[in-house]
PDB file of C-alpha atoms in Angstrom:
ATOM      1  CA  MET C   1       7.035   8.317   8.474  1.00 75.00           C
ATOM      2  CA  PRO C   2       4.686   9.416  11.311  1.00 89.00           C
ATOM      3  CA  GLU C   3       3.982   6.387  13.469  1.00 94.00           C
ATOM      4  CA  LEU C   4       0.958   5.276  15.688  1.00 95.00           C
ATOM      5  CA  ALA C   5       1.460   7.612  18.581  1.00 96.00           C
ATOM      6  CA  GLU C   6       2.838  10.256  15.989  1.00 96.00           C
ATOM      7  CA  VAL C   7      -0.359  10.030  14.479  1.00 97.00           C
ATOM      8  CA  PHE C   8      -2.553  10.015  17.433  1.00 97.00           C
ATOM      9  CA  TYR C   9      -0.623  13.277  18.649  1.00 97.00           C
ATOM     10  CA  PHE C  10      -1.557  15.185  15.467  1.00 96.00           C
ATOM     11  CA  ALA C  11      -4.865  13.681  14.843  1.00 96.00           C
ATOM     12  CA  THR C  12      -6.174  15.018  18.605  1.00 96.00           C
ATOM     13  CA  GLN C  13      -4.847  18.094  17.522  1.00 96.00           C
ATOM     14  CA  TRP C  14      -8.067  18.492  15.623  1.00 97.00           C
ATOM     15  CA  ALA C  15     -10.223  17.780  18.980  1.00 96.00           C
ATOM     16  CA  ALA C  16      -9.929  21.648  19.391  1.00 95.00           C
ATOM     17  CA  GLY C  17     -12.532  22.251  16.886  1.00 96.00           C
ATOM     18  CA  GLU C  18     -15.057  20.039  18.161  1.00 96.00           C
ATOM     19  CA  GLY C  19     -18.896  21.090  18.523  1.00 96.00           C
ATOM     20  CA  LYS C  20     -18.422  23.660  15.772  1.00 96.00           C
ATOM     21  CA  PRO C  21     -19.763  23.747  12.260  1.00 97.00           C
ATOM     22  CA  VAL C  22     -16.963  24.280   9.258  1.00 98.00           C
ATOM     23  CA  GLN C  23     -17.979  28.309   8.102  1.00 97.00           C
ATOM     24  CA  ARG C  24     -15.863  27.779   4.830  1.00 97.00           C
ATOM     25  CA  VAL C  25     -13.660  24.595   3.172  1.00 97.00           C
ATOM     26  CA  GLU C  26     -10.380  26.068   1.521  1.00 97.00           C
ATOM     27  CA  LEU C  27      -8.408  23.003  -0.298  1.00 96.00           C
ATOM     28  CA  HIS C  28      -5.601  22.588  -3.744  1.00 94.00           C
ATOM     29  CA  ALA C  29      -7.991  20.319  -5.604  1.00 93.00           C
ATOM     30  CA  LYS C  30      -4.813  19.114  -7.951  1.00 94.00           C
ATOM     31  CA  SER C  31      -3.193  18.333  -5.334  1.00 95.00           C
ATOM     32  CA  ARG C  32      -2.141  14.776  -5.357  1.00 96.00           C
ATOM     33  CA  VAL C  33      -3.384  14.307  -1.517  1.00 97.00           C
ATOM     34  CA  PHE C  34      -6.904  14.348  -2.977  1.00 97.00           C
ATOM     35  CA  ARG C  35      -6.401  11.746  -5.700  1.00 96.00           C
ATOM     36  CA  GLY C  36      -9.494   9.678  -5.947  1.00 94.00           C
ATOM     37  CA  CYS C  37     -11.251  11.767  -3.763  1.00 96.00           C
ATOM     38  CA  ASP C  38     -14.424  13.635  -5.025  1.00 96.00           C
ATOM     39  CA  THR C  39     -13.205  17.019  -3.808  1.00 97.00           C
ATOM     40  CA  GLU C  40     -16.585  19.038  -4.942  1.00 96.00           C
ATOM     41  CA  ALA C  41     -18.810  16.663  -2.711  1.00 97.00           C
ATOM     42  CA  LEU C  42     -16.130  17.298  -0.015  1.00 97.00           C
ATOM     43  CA  GLU C  43     -16.412  20.365  -0.437  1.00 96.00           C
ATOM     44  CA  GLU C  44     -20.472  20.713  -0.289  1.00 97.00           C
ATOM     45  CA  GLY C  45     -20.880  18.284   2.344  1.00 97.00           C
ATOM     46  CA  LEU C  46     -18.543  19.602   4.714  1.00 98.00           C
ATOM     47  CA  ASN C  47     -19.532  23.252   4.788  1.00 97.00           C
ATOM     48  CA  GLY C  48     -22.257  23.705   7.637  1.00 97.00           C
ATOM     49  CA  ALA C  49     -20.965  20.575   9.475  1.00 98.00           C
ATOM     50  CA  ALA C  50     -19.515  20.261  12.804  1.00 98.00           C
ATOM     51  CA  LEU C  51     -16.598  18.107  14.189  1.00 97.00           C
ATOM     52  CA  LYS C  52     -18.229  15.552  16.478  1.00 97.00           C
ATOM     53  CA  GLU C  53     -15.309  12.750  16.856  1.00 97.00           C
ATOM     54  CA  VAL C  54     -11.705  12.136  16.215  1.00 97.00           C
ATOM     55  CA  LEU C  55     -10.439   8.413  15.784  1.00 97.00           C
ATOM     56  CA  THR C  56      -7.285   7.214  14.840  1.00 97.00           C
ATOM     57  CA  HIS C  57      -6.352   3.396  13.495  1.00 96.00           C
ATOM     58  CA  GLY C  58      -2.464   2.675  13.633  1.00 95.00           C
ATOM     59  CA  LYS C  59      -1.012   5.688  10.999  1.00 95.00           C
ATOM     60  CA  GLN C  60      -4.953   6.140  10.187  1.00 96.00           C
ATOM     61  CA  MET C  61      -7.087   9.113  11.277  1.00 97.00           C
ATOM     62  CA  LEU C  62     -10.771   9.607  11.030  1.00 98.00           C
ATOM     63  CA  PHE C  63     -12.845  12.765  11.520  1.00 98.00           C
ATOM     64  CA  LYS C  64     -16.881  12.160  12.190  1.00 98.00           C
ATOM     65  CA  PHE C  65     -18.626  15.300  11.549  1.00 98.00           C
ATOM     66  CA  SER C  66     -22.752  15.885  12.051  1.00 97.00           C
ATOM     67  CA  ARG C  67     -25.260  14.949   9.356  1.00 95.00           C
ATOM     68  CA  GLY C  68     -22.953  11.856   8.255  1.00 96.00           C
ATOM     69  CA  GLN C  69     -19.956  13.452   6.839  1.00 97.00           C
ATOM     70  CA  TRP C  70     -16.620  11.440   7.383  1.00 98.00           C
ATOM     71  CA  LEU C  71     -13.209  12.805   6.629  1.00 98.00           C
ATOM     72  CA  ALA C  72      -9.916  10.184   6.569  1.00 97.00           C
ATOM     73  CA  VAL C  73      -6.616  10.998   6.629  1.00 97.00           C
ATOM     74  CA  HIS C  74      -3.316   9.713   5.985  1.00 96.00           C
ATOM     75  CA  LEU C  75      -0.413  11.862   6.818  1.00 96.00           C
ATOM     76  CA  GLY C  76       2.244  10.059   4.375  1.00 94.00           C
ATOM     77  CA  MET C  77       5.915  10.999   5.227  1.00 92.00           C
ATOM     78  CA  THR C  78       5.326  14.402   5.640  1.00 94.00           C
ATOM     79  CA  GLY C  79       1.951  15.431   6.651  1.00 96.00           C
ATOM     80  CA  GLU C  80       0.774  17.296   9.607  1.00 96.00           C
ATOM     81  CA  THR C  81      -2.513  18.267  11.112  1.00 97.00           C
ATOM     82  CA  ARG C  82      -2.634  21.539  13.047  1.00 97.00           C
ATOM     83  CA  VAL C  83      -5.133  24.091  14.297  1.00 97.00           C
ATOM     84  CA  ALA C  84      -4.520  28.051  14.090  1.00 97.00           C
ATOM     85  CA  PRO C  85      -6.040  31.171  15.513  1.00 97.00           C
ATOM     86  CA  GLN C  86      -8.315  32.788  12.675  1.00 97.00           C
ATOM     87  CA  PRO C  87      -8.004  34.750  10.646  1.00 96.00           C
ATOM     88  CA  TYR C  88      -5.929  32.289   8.946  1.00 96.00           C
ATOM     89  CA  GLU C  89      -4.447  32.576   4.942  1.00 95.00           C
ATOM     90  CA  ALA C  90      -3.564  29.014   3.719  1.00 95.00           C
ATOM     91  CA  ALA C  91       0.634  28.891   3.053  1.00 94.00           C
ATOM     92  CA  LYS C  92       1.755  26.808   0.057  1.00 93.00           C
ATOM     93  CA  HIS C  93       1.484  23.711   1.627  1.00 96.00           C
ATOM     94  CA  ASP C  94      -1.554  23.762   3.150  1.00 97.00           C
ATOM     95  CA  HIS C  95      -3.552  21.586   1.117  1.00 97.00           C
ATOM     96  CA  LEU C  96      -6.935  21.044   3.165  1.00 98.00           C
ATOM     97  CA  VAL C  97      -8.291  24.110   5.672  1.00 98.00           C
ATOM     98  CA  LEU C  98     -11.424  24.058   7.569  1.00 98.00           C
ATOM     99  CA  HIS C  99     -12.258  27.641   8.911  1.00 98.00           C
ATOM    100  CA  LEU C 100     -14.337  27.041  11.414  1.00 97.00           C
ATOM    101  CA  ARG C 101     -15.338  30.232  14.001  1.00 96.00           C
ATOM    102  CA  GLY C 102     -11.905  31.941  15.820  1.00 96.00           C
ATOM    103  CA  GLN C 103     -10.089  28.644  14.317  1.00 97.00           C
ATOM    104  CA  ALA C 104      -8.609  26.648  11.421  1.00 98.00           C
ATOM    105  CA  LEU C 105      -7.982  23.127  10.957  1.00 98.00           C
ATOM    106  CA  ILE C 106      -5.180  22.380   8.774  1.00 98.00           C
ATOM    107  CA  PHE C 107      -3.703  19.663   6.555  1.00 98.00           C
ATOM    108  CA  THR C 108      -0.131  20.700   5.552  1.00 97.00           C
ATOM    109  CA  ASP C 109       1.714  18.119   3.403  1.00 96.00           C
ATOM    110  CA  PRO C 110       5.200  19.690   1.501  1.00 96.00           C
ATOM    111  CA  ARG C 111       6.129  16.155  -0.168  1.00 95.00           C
ATOM    112  CA  GLN C 112       2.076  14.974  -1.159  1.00 96.00           C
ATOM    113  CA  PHE C 113       2.266  11.503  -0.171  1.00 95.00           C
ATOM    114  CA  GLY C 114      -0.205  11.915   2.374  1.00 96.00           C
ATOM    115  CA  LEU C 115      -4.093  10.816   1.301  1.00 97.00           C
ATOM    116  CA  VAL C 116      -7.433  12.709   2.014  1.00 97.00           C
ATOM    117  CA  ARG C 117     -10.401  10.281   1.846  1.00 97.00           C
ATOM    118  CA  TYR C 118     -14.222  11.627   2.255  1.00 97.00           C
ATOM    119  CA  HIS C 119     -17.323   9.588   2.677  1.00 97.00           C
ATOM    120  CA  GLN C 120     -21.000   9.979   3.584  1.00 96.00           C
ATOM    121  CA  GLY C 121     -22.994   7.685   5.732  1.00 95.00           C
ATOM    122  CA  SER C 122     -24.273   6.606   8.941  1.00 93.00           C
ATOM    123  CA  ALA C 123     -21.928   4.006   9.462  1.00 93.00           C
ATOM    124  CA  LEU C 124     -17.948   3.966   9.810  1.00 94.00           C
ATOM    125  CA  PRO C 125     -16.676   3.832   6.062  1.00 95.00           C
ATOM    126  CA  GLY C 126     -15.799   0.741   4.882  1.00 92.00           C
ATOM    127  CA  PHE C 127     -12.286   0.771   4.132  1.00 92.00           C
ATOM    128  CA  TRP C 128     -12.223   1.889   7.830  1.00 95.00           C
ATOM    129  CA  GLN C 129     -13.908  -1.262   8.798  1.00 92.00           C
ATOM    130  CA  GLY C 130     -11.662  -3.119   7.114  1.00 92.00           C
ATOM    131  CA  LEU C 131      -8.664  -2.526   9.327  1.00 95.00           C
ATOM    132  CA  PRO C 132      -6.450  -5.145  10.953  1.00 96.00           C
ATOM    133  CA  PRO C 133      -7.023  -5.653  14.665  1.00 96.00           C
ATOM    134  CA  GLU C 134      -5.480  -2.537  16.790  1.00 96.00           C
ATOM    135  CA  ILE C 135      -2.357  -4.060  18.510  1.00 97.00           C
ATOM    136  CA  GLN C 136      -3.998  -2.881  21.694  1.00 95.00           C
ATOM    137  CA  SER C 137      -6.885  -4.624  21.402  1.00 96.00           C
ATOM    138  CA  ASP C 138      -8.514  -7.786  22.727  1.00 96.00           C
ATOM    139  CA  ALA C 139      -8.178  -9.047  19.003  1.00 96.00           C
ATOM    140  CA  PHE C 140      -4.304  -9.223  19.019  1.00 97.00           C
ATOM    141  CA  THR C 141      -3.604 -12.029  20.489  1.00 98.00           C
ATOM    142  CA  THR C 142      -0.191 -14.478  20.699  1.00 98.00           C
ATOM    143  CA  ALA C 143      -2.257 -16.810  18.349  1.00 97.00           C
ATOM    144  CA  LEU C 144      -2.741 -14.439  15.778  1.00 97.00           C
ATOM    145  CA  LEU C 145       0.670 -13.228  15.986  1.00 98.00           C
ATOM    146  CA  THR C 146       2.073 -16.916  15.867  1.00 98.00           C
ATOM    147  CA  GLY C 147      -0.242 -17.915  12.378  1.00 98.00           C
ATOM    148  CA  VAL C 148       1.503 -14.569  11.101  1.00 98.00           C
ATOM    149  CA  LEU C 149       5.306 -15.305  12.085  1.00 98.00           C
ATOM    150  CA  GLN C 150       4.431 -18.593  10.770  1.00 98.00           C
ATOM    151  CA  ARG C 151       3.247 -17.387   7.443  1.00 98.00           C
ATOM    152  CA  HIS C 152       6.006 -15.458   6.581  1.00 98.00           C
ATOM    153  CA  ALA C 153       8.662 -17.383   8.316  1.00 98.00           C
ATOM    154  CA  ARG C 154      11.372 -16.585   6.216  1.00 97.00           C
ATOM    155  CA  VAL C 155      10.759 -12.648   6.228  1.00 97.00           C
ATOM    156  CA  PRO C 156      13.367 -10.833   8.501  1.00 96.00           C
ATOM    157  CA  LEU C 157      11.580 -10.124  12.028  1.00 97.00           C
ATOM    158  CA  LYS C 158      12.120  -6.455  11.689  1.00 97.00           C
ATOM    159  CA  MET C 159      10.545  -6.285   8.028  1.00 96.00           C
ATOM    160  CA  LEU C 160       7.253  -7.810   9.549  1.00 98.00           C
ATOM    161  CA  LEU C 161       7.176  -5.891  11.918  1.00 98.00           C
ATOM    162  CA  LEU C 162       6.734  -3.236   9.231  1.00 97.00           C
ATOM    163  CA  ASP C 163       3.899  -4.610   7.521  1.00 97.00           C
ATOM    164  CA  GLN C 164       0.480  -2.621   8.499  1.00 96.00           C
ATOM    165  CA  ARG C 165      -1.560  -5.794   7.738  1.00 96.00           C
ATOM    166  CA  TYR C 166      -0.718  -7.222  11.143  1.00 97.00           C
ATOM    167  CA  PHE C 167       0.791  -4.435  13.173  1.00 98.00           C
ATOM    168  CA  PRO C 168      -0.848  -1.467  12.360  1.00 97.00           C
ATOM    169  CA  GLY C 169       1.289   1.759  13.154  1.00 96.00           C
ATOM    170  CA  VAL C 170       4.201   0.117  13.710  1.00 97.00           C
ATOM    171  CA  GLY C 171       6.989   2.724  12.252  1.00 95.00           C
ATOM    172  CA  ASN C 172      10.735   1.933  11.692  1.00 95.00           C
ATOM    173  CA  TRP C 173      11.957   3.483  15.463  1.00 96.00           C
ATOM    174  CA  MET C 174       8.981   1.028  17.313  1.00 97.00           C
ATOM    175  CA  ALA C 175      10.264  -1.951  15.324  1.00 97.00           C
ATOM    176  CA  ASP C 176      13.947  -1.246  15.896  1.00 97.00           C
ATOM    177  CA  GLU C 177      12.443  -0.426  19.625  1.00 98.00           C
ATOM    178  CA  ILE C 178      10.718  -3.720  19.935  1.00 98.00           C
ATOM    179  CA  MET C 179      14.109  -5.737  18.443  1.00 98.00           C
ATOM    180  CA  TRP C 180      16.329  -3.900  20.882  1.00 98.00           C
ATOM    181  CA  GLN C 181      14.221  -4.792  23.430  1.00 98.00           C
ATOM    182  CA  MET C 182      13.476  -8.746  22.211  1.00 97.00           C
ATOM    183  CA  LYS C 183      17.461  -9.005  22.144  1.00 97.00           C
ATOM    184  CA  LEU C 184      16.987 -10.045  18.703  1.00 97.00           C
ATOM    185  CA  SER C 185      18.633  -9.132  15.536  1.00 96.00           C
ATOM    186  CA  PRO C 186      16.501  -7.412  12.850  1.00 96.00           C
ATOM    187  CA  ALA C 187      17.784 -10.132  10.179  1.00 95.00           C
ATOM    188  CA  THR C 188      15.908 -12.605  12.620  1.00 96.00           C
ATOM    189  CA  PRO C 189      14.187 -14.911  10.427  1.00 97.00           C
ATOM    190  CA  SER C 190      10.150 -14.692  11.971  1.00 97.00           C
ATOM    191  CA  GLY C 191       9.881 -18.515  11.596  1.00 97.00           C
ATOM    192  CA  SER C 192      12.858 -19.108  13.854  1.00 97.00           C
ATOM    193  CA  LEU C 193      10.851 -17.986  17.195  1.00 97.00           C
ATOM    194  CA  THR C 194      10.199 -20.156  19.844  1.00 97.00           C
ATOM    195  CA  GLY C 195       6.915 -21.054  21.838  1.00 97.00           C
ATOM    196  CA  ARG C 196       8.773 -18.598  24.458  1.00 97.00           C
ATOM    197  CA  GLN C 197       9.784 -16.142  22.395  1.00 97.00           C
ATOM    198  CA  VAL C 198       6.232 -15.603  20.809  1.00 98.00           C
ATOM    199  CA  THR C 199       4.734 -15.036  23.700  1.00 98.00           C
ATOM    200  CA  ALA C 200       7.381 -12.572  24.619  1.00 98.00           C
ATOM    201  CA  LEU C 201       7.191 -10.642  21.221  1.00 98.00           C
ATOM    202  CA  HIS C 202       3.232 -10.323  21.820  1.00 98.00           C
ATOM    203  CA  ARG C 203       3.773  -8.669  25.473  1.00 98.00           C
ATOM    204  CA  THR C 204       6.773  -6.645  23.857  1.00 98.00           C
ATOM    205  CA  VAL C 205       4.634  -5.272  20.652  1.00 98.00           C
ATOM    206  CA  LYS C 206       1.845  -4.272  22.958  1.00 98.00           C
ATOM    207  CA  LYS C 207       4.239  -2.391  25.324  1.00 98.00           C
ATOM    208  CA  VAL C 208       5.957  -0.284  22.799  1.00 97.00           C
ATOM    209  CA  CYS C 209       2.657   1.111  21.412  1.00 97.00           C
ATOM    210  CA  LYS C 210       1.243   1.492  25.028  1.00 97.00           C
ATOM    211  CA  VAL C 211       4.295   3.360  26.327  1.00 97.00           C
ATOM    212  CA  ALA C 212       4.782   5.470  22.937  1.00 96.00           C
ATOM    213  CA  MET C 213       1.228   6.420  22.898  1.00 96.00           C
ATOM    214  CA  GLU C 214       1.558   7.663  26.921  1.00 96.00           C
ATOM    215  CA  THR C 215       4.856   9.945  25.987  1.00 96.00           C
ATOM    216  CA  VAL C 216       5.231  10.906  21.817  1.00 95.00           C
ATOM    217  CA  GLY C 217       1.411  10.567  21.591  1.00 95.00           C
ATOM    218  CA  ALA C 218       0.236  12.302  24.745  1.00 94.00           C
ATOM    219  CA  ASP C 219       2.372  15.508  24.666  1.00 94.00           C
ATOM    220  CA  TRP C 220       5.236  14.875  22.029  1.00 95.00           C
ATOM    221  CA  THR C 221       7.868  14.057  25.170  1.00 94.00           C
ATOM    222  CA  ASP C 222      10.176  10.955  24.444  1.00 94.00           C
ATOM    223  CA  PRO C 223      10.044   7.615  25.686  1.00 95.00           C
ATOM    224  CA  PRO C 224      12.118   6.427  28.796  1.00 95.00           C
ATOM    225  CA  GLN C 225      15.645   7.027  29.102  1.00 93.00           C
ATOM    226  CA  ASP C 226      16.827   3.527  29.492  1.00 95.00           C
ATOM    227  CA  TRP C 227      15.105   2.560  25.732  1.00 97.00           C
ATOM    228  CA  LEU C 228      17.194   2.637  22.664  1.00 97.00           C
ATOM    229  CA  PHE C 229      14.602   5.133  20.736  1.00 96.00           C
ATOM    230  CA  ARG C 230      16.688   7.818  22.259  1.00 93.00           C
ATOM    231  CA  TYR C 231      20.145   6.358  20.217  1.00 93.00           C
ATOM    232  CA  ARG C 232      19.128   5.123  17.322  1.00 93.00           C
ATOM    233  CA  TRP C 233      18.707   8.423  15.083  1.00 92.00           C
ATOM    234  CA  GLU C 234      22.113   9.046  14.262  1.00 90.00           C
ATOM    235  CA  ASP C 235      25.456   7.173  14.134  1.00 91.00           C
ATOM    236  CA  GLY C 236      28.185   7.226  16.837  1.00 90.00           C
ATOM    237  CA  HIS C 237      25.834   6.296  19.622  1.00 95.00           C
ATOM    238  CA  VAL C 238      26.445   3.540  22.038  1.00 96.00           C
ATOM    239  CA  CYS C 239      23.611   0.624  23.326  1.00 96.00           C
ATOM    240  CA  PRO C 240      22.700   2.158  26.726  1.00 95.00           C
ATOM    241  CA  ARG C 241      22.054  -1.718  27.884  1.00 95.00           C
ATOM    242  CA  CYS C 242      25.751  -2.989  27.339  1.00 95.00           C
ATOM    243  CA  GLN C 243      27.722   0.363  26.277  1.00 95.00           C
ATOM    244  CA  ALA C 244      28.214  -1.542  23.090  1.00 96.00           C
ATOM    245  CA  GLU C 245      28.438   0.702  19.702  1.00 96.00           C
ATOM    246  CA  LEU C 246      25.385   0.665  18.126  1.00 96.00           C
ATOM    247  CA  LEU C 247      24.957  -0.220  14.039  1.00 95.00           C
ATOM    248  CA  ARG C 248      22.715   1.429  11.652  1.00 93.00           C
ATOM    249  CA  GLU C 249      22.756  -0.329   8.192  1.00 91.00           C
ATOM    250  CA  SER C 250      20.292  -0.424   5.837  1.00 89.00           C
ATOM    251  CA  LEU C 251      18.028  -4.149   5.304  1.00 88.00           C
ATOM    252  CA  ARG C 252      15.508  -4.668   2.557  1.00 86.00           C
ATOM    253  CA  GLY C 253      15.758  -0.939   2.144  1.00 85.00           C
ATOM    254  CA  ARG C 254      14.915   0.684   5.431  1.00 88.00           C
ATOM    255  CA  THR C 255      17.711   1.595   8.100  1.00 91.00           C
ATOM    256  CA  ALA C 256      17.846  -0.530  11.086  1.00 94.00           C
ATOM    257  CA  CYS C 257      19.566   0.680  14.284  1.00 96.00           C
ATOM    258  CA  TRP C 258      20.788  -2.654  16.782  1.00 96.00           C
ATOM    259  CA  CYS C 259      23.326  -3.559  18.628  1.00 97.00           C
ATOM    260  CA  PRO C 260      25.672  -6.434  17.804  1.00 95.00           C
ATOM    261  CA  VAL C 261      26.640  -7.739  21.601  1.00 96.00           C
ATOM    262  CA  CYS C 262      22.852  -7.558  22.875  1.00 95.00           C
ATOM    263  CA  GLN C 263      20.912  -8.648  19.667  1.00 96.00           C
ATOM    264  CA  LYS C 264      21.670 -12.186  18.441  1.00 88.00           C
ATOM    265  CA  GLN C 265      20.256 -14.162  15.850  1.00 84.00           C
ATOM    266  CA  ASN C 266      18.315 -17.164  16.176  1.00 81.00           C
TER     267      ASN C 266
END
């Protein structure tokens, strides 16, 4: 599933259409990606409206159009947003196409686990205003993190990092990276961290998100060579820090990759 940086990268692809009015909306109204969405209102509202701003928050993306029109997209597991030149003919899995002059803004999702939401109004949609603090914001503090860890003390830290209520945008590879950089086993109980470790975790979470945005989010390049990222995807790789063979096993239904030598449980 796309994570914080991948979502930012895909969302900004649509920025190429900023300032251009929508000439025609093409959609598959019966697609699961429109569950709970008034597709007739979406078509009527976006026709003639121009894209003004592209916003992201964790794994969420939001597109602000003129005349108080808002379009929110969650990519799910296989969704993508992209731009194509006109004339463009929608493919089988293109569930939403906004036709502009010279360009088409496309949302495609083969497995239809993504979600499209539509909102009308001058202010940000309520569901967007209710999102948790972004990790790179000043509101994501060490005190906030401490409280989260204490409330979920028995939860393995790797699994808590995947909880979008507290770590918006962090997914499987980012959580593995954070655990590896912390030199902690993914099964480490969240409540077992010392005060110094909590401070280090706060710093590491912010660092991983920042570098991910500067690489993957900017131009789809990989994070640094000495990160776990480059070695975690397949069996048989070794730790870039100590050269021990990496482990890839299931932890509460999610694949976790870690170094059994470098990463110890508290």
